[in-house]
Short mmCIF file of C-alpha atoms in Angstrom, two decimals:
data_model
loop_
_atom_site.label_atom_id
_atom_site.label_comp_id
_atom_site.label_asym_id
_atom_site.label_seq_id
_atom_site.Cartn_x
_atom_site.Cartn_y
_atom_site.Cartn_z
CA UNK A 13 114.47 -87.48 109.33
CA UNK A 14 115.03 -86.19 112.99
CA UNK A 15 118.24 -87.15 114.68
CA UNK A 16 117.04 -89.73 118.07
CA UNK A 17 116.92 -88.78 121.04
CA UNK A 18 119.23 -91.54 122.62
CA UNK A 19 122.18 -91.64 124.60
CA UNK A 20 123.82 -94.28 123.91
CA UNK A 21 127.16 -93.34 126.11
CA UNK A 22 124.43 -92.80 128.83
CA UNK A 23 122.96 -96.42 129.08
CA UNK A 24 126.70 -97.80 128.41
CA UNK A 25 126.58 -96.73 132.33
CA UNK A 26 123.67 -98.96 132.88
CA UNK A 27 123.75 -102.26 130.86
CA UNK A 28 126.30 -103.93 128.91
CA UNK A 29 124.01 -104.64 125.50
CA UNK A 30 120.78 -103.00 123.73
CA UNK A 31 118.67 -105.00 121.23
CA UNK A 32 117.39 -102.50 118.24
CA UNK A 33 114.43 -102.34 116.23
CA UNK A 34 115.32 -102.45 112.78
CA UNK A 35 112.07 -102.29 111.34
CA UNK A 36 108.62 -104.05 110.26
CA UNK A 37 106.75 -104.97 107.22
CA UNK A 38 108.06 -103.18 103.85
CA UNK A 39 109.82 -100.68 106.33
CA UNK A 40 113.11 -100.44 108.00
CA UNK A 41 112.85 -98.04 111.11
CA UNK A 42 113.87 -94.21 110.58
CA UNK A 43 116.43 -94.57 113.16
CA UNK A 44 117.41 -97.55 113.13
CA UNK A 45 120.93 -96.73 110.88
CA UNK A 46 121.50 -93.94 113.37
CA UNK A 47 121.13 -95.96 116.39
CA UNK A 48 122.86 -99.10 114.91
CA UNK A 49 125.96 -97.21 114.77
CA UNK A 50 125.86 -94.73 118.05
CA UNK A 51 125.31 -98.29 119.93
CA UNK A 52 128.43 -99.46 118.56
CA UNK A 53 130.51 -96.65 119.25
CA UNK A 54 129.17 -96.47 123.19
CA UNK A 55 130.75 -99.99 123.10
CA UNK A 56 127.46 -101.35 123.76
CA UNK A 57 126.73 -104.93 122.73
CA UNK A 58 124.01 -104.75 120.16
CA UNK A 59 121.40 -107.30 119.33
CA UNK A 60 118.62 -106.74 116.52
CA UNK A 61 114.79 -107.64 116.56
CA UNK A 62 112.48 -107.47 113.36
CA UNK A 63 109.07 -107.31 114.16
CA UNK A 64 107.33 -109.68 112.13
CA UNK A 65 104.22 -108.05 110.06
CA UNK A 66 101.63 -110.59 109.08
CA UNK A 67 100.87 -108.29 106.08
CA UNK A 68 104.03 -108.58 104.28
CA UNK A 69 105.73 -111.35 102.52
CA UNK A 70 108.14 -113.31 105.24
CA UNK A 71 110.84 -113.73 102.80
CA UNK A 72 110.72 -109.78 101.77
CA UNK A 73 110.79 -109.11 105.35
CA UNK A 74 113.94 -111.19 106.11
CA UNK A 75 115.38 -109.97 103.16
CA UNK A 76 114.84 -106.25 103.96
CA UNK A 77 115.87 -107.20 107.52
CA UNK A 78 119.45 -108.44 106.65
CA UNK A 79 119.91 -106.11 103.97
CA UNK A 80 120.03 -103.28 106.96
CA UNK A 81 122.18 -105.00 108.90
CA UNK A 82 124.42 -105.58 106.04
CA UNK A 83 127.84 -106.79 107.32
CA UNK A 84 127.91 -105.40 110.75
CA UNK A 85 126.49 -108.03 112.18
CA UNK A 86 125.01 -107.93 115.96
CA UNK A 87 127.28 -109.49 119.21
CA UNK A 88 123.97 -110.33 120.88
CA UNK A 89 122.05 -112.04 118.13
CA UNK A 90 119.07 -111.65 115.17
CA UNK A 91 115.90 -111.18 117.19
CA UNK A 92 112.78 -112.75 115.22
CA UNK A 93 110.05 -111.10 117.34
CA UNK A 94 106.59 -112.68 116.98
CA UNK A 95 103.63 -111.02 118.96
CA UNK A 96 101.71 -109.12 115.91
CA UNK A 97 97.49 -109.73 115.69
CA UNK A 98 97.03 -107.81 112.44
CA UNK A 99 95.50 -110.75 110.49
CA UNK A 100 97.54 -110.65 107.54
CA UNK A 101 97.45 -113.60 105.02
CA UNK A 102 100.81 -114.90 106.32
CA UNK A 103 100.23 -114.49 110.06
CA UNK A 104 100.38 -118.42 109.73
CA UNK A 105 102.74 -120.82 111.64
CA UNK A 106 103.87 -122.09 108.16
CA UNK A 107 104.86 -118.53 106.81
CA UNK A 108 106.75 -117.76 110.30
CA UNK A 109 108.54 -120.20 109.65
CA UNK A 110 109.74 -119.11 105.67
CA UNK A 111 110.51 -115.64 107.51
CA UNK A 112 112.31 -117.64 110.32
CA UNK A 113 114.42 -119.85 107.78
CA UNK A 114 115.16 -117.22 105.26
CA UNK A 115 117.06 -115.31 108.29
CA UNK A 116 118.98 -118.45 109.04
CA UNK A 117 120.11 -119.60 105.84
CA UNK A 118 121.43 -115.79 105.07
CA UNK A 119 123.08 -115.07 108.42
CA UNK A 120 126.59 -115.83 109.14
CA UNK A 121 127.08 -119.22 111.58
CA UNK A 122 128.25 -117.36 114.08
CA UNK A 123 125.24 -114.96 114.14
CA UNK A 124 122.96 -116.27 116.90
CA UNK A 125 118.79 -116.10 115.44
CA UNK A 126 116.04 -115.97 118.13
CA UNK A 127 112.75 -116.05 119.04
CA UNK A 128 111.09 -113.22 120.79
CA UNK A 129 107.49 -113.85 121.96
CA UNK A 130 104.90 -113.91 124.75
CA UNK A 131 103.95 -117.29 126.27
CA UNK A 132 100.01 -116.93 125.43
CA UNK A 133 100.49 -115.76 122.06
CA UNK A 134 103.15 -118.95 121.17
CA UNK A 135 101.12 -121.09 122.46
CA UNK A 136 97.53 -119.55 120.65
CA UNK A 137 99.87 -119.26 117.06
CA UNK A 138 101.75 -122.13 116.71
CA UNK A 139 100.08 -125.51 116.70
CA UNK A 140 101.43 -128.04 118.97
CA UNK A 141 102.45 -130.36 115.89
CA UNK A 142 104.63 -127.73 114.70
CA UNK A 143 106.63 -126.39 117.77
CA UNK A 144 109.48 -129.00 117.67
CA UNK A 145 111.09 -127.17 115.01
CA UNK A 146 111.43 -123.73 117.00
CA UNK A 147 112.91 -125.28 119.82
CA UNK A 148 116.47 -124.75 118.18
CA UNK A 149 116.25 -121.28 118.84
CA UNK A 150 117.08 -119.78 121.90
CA UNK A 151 114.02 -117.70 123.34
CA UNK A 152 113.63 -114.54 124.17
CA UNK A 153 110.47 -114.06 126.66
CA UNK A 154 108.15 -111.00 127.35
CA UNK A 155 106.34 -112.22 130.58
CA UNK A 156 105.96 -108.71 132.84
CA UNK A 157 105.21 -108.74 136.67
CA UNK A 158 105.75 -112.30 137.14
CA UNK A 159 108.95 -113.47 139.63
CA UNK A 160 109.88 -115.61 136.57
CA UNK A 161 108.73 -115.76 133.04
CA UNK A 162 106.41 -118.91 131.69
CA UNK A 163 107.75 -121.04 129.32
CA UNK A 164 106.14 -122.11 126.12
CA UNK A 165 106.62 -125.08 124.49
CA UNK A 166 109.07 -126.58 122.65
CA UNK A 167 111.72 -123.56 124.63
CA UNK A 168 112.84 -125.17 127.82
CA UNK A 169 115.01 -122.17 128.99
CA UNK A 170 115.04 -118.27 128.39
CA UNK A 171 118.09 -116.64 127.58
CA UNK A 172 116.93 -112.74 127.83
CA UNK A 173 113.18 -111.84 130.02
CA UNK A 174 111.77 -108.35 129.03
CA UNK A 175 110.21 -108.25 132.57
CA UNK A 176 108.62 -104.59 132.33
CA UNK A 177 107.88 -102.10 129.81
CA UNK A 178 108.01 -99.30 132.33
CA UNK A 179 111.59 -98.83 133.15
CA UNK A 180 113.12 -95.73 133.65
CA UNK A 181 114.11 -93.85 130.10
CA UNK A 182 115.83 -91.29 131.17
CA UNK A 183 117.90 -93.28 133.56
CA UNK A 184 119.12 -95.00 130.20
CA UNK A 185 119.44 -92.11 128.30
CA UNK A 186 116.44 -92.67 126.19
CA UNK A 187 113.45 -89.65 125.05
CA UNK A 188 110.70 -92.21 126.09
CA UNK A 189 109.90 -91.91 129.73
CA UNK A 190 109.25 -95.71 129.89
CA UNK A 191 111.30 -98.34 128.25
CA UNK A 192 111.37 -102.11 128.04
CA UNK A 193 113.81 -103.97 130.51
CA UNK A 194 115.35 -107.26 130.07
CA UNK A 195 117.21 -109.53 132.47
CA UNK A 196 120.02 -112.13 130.92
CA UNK A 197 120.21 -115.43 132.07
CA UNK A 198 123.46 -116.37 133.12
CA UNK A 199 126.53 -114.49 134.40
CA UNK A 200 128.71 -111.99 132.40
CA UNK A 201 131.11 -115.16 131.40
CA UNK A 202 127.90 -116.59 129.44
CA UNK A 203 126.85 -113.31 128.10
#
């Protein structure tokens, strides 16, 4: 287990917040402990994201999920992101959902859970009939050179846009050369 390559101090002079991967599938990422904890002492408001594995169980996801986070919870939310093609048995709108509800019901109130997708992809996975449900979540959009992001249905607003995956790394203090980039939607009050 290798020690990351991140700054964290470093891209506290360049955004207020970072969202971390915590993991996928049956795994929790190698780094994610480390980086959980380095963001936290930068002062950096930290968000989570789970990438959602249509091979795996949702509920054993979730569970694994939350168990890593423990009790230091995130200031800028539980990210559920949904934008995997593997074909799994429970790559379903109905198992989603378990994954999606399993992180609600063992999160905290104040613990904000959200949606990350892409507009195609939402709109390809999740039948029209069922997207009523989601739209309690607030949505977190990847939509890149576009002047602003597409919305899919039932979302009505975004509340973070990953505009580009080709930001500067090392301007952020991070060992990749290009990163993702998000903008916030609404002023430092709201955020």
């Amino acid at each position: 287990n290798t020690i990351p390559q991140i700054d964290f101090v470093q891209m506290r002079t360049q955004t207020p917040f970072v969202i971390v991967r915590a993991g996928q599938n049956t795994w929790i990422d190698s780094d994610f402990i480390f980086n959980w904890q380095a963001a936290k002492e930068a002062r950096l408001y930290r968000g989570s994201y789970w990438f959602y594995d249509s091979r795996t169980d949702p509920k054993t996801q979730a569970d694994l999920w939350l168990s890593a986070i423990g009790d230091d919870y995130p200031d800028c939310g539980l990210w559920m992101d949904f934008e995997e093609t593997f074909g799994g048995a429970f790559g379903s709108e109905m198992y989603m959902r378990q994954f999606a509800e399993r992180v609600l019901d063992n999160s905290p109130a104040t613990v904000e859970v959200g949606v990350y997708t892409g507009y195609y992809y939402w709109l390809e996975r999740i039948p029209a009939s069922r997207r009523a449900w989601w739209g309690q979540f607030p949505l977190w959009i990847a939509n890149y050179g576009a002047e602003t992001p597409l919305i899919p249905q039932p979302f009505t607003d975004w509340l973070f846009w990953q505009f580009t995956n080709s930001g500067d790394g090392e301007l952020y203090g991070v060992e990749s050369p290009k990163i993702d980039l998000n903008y916030f939607n609404g002023d430092l009050e709201k955020f």
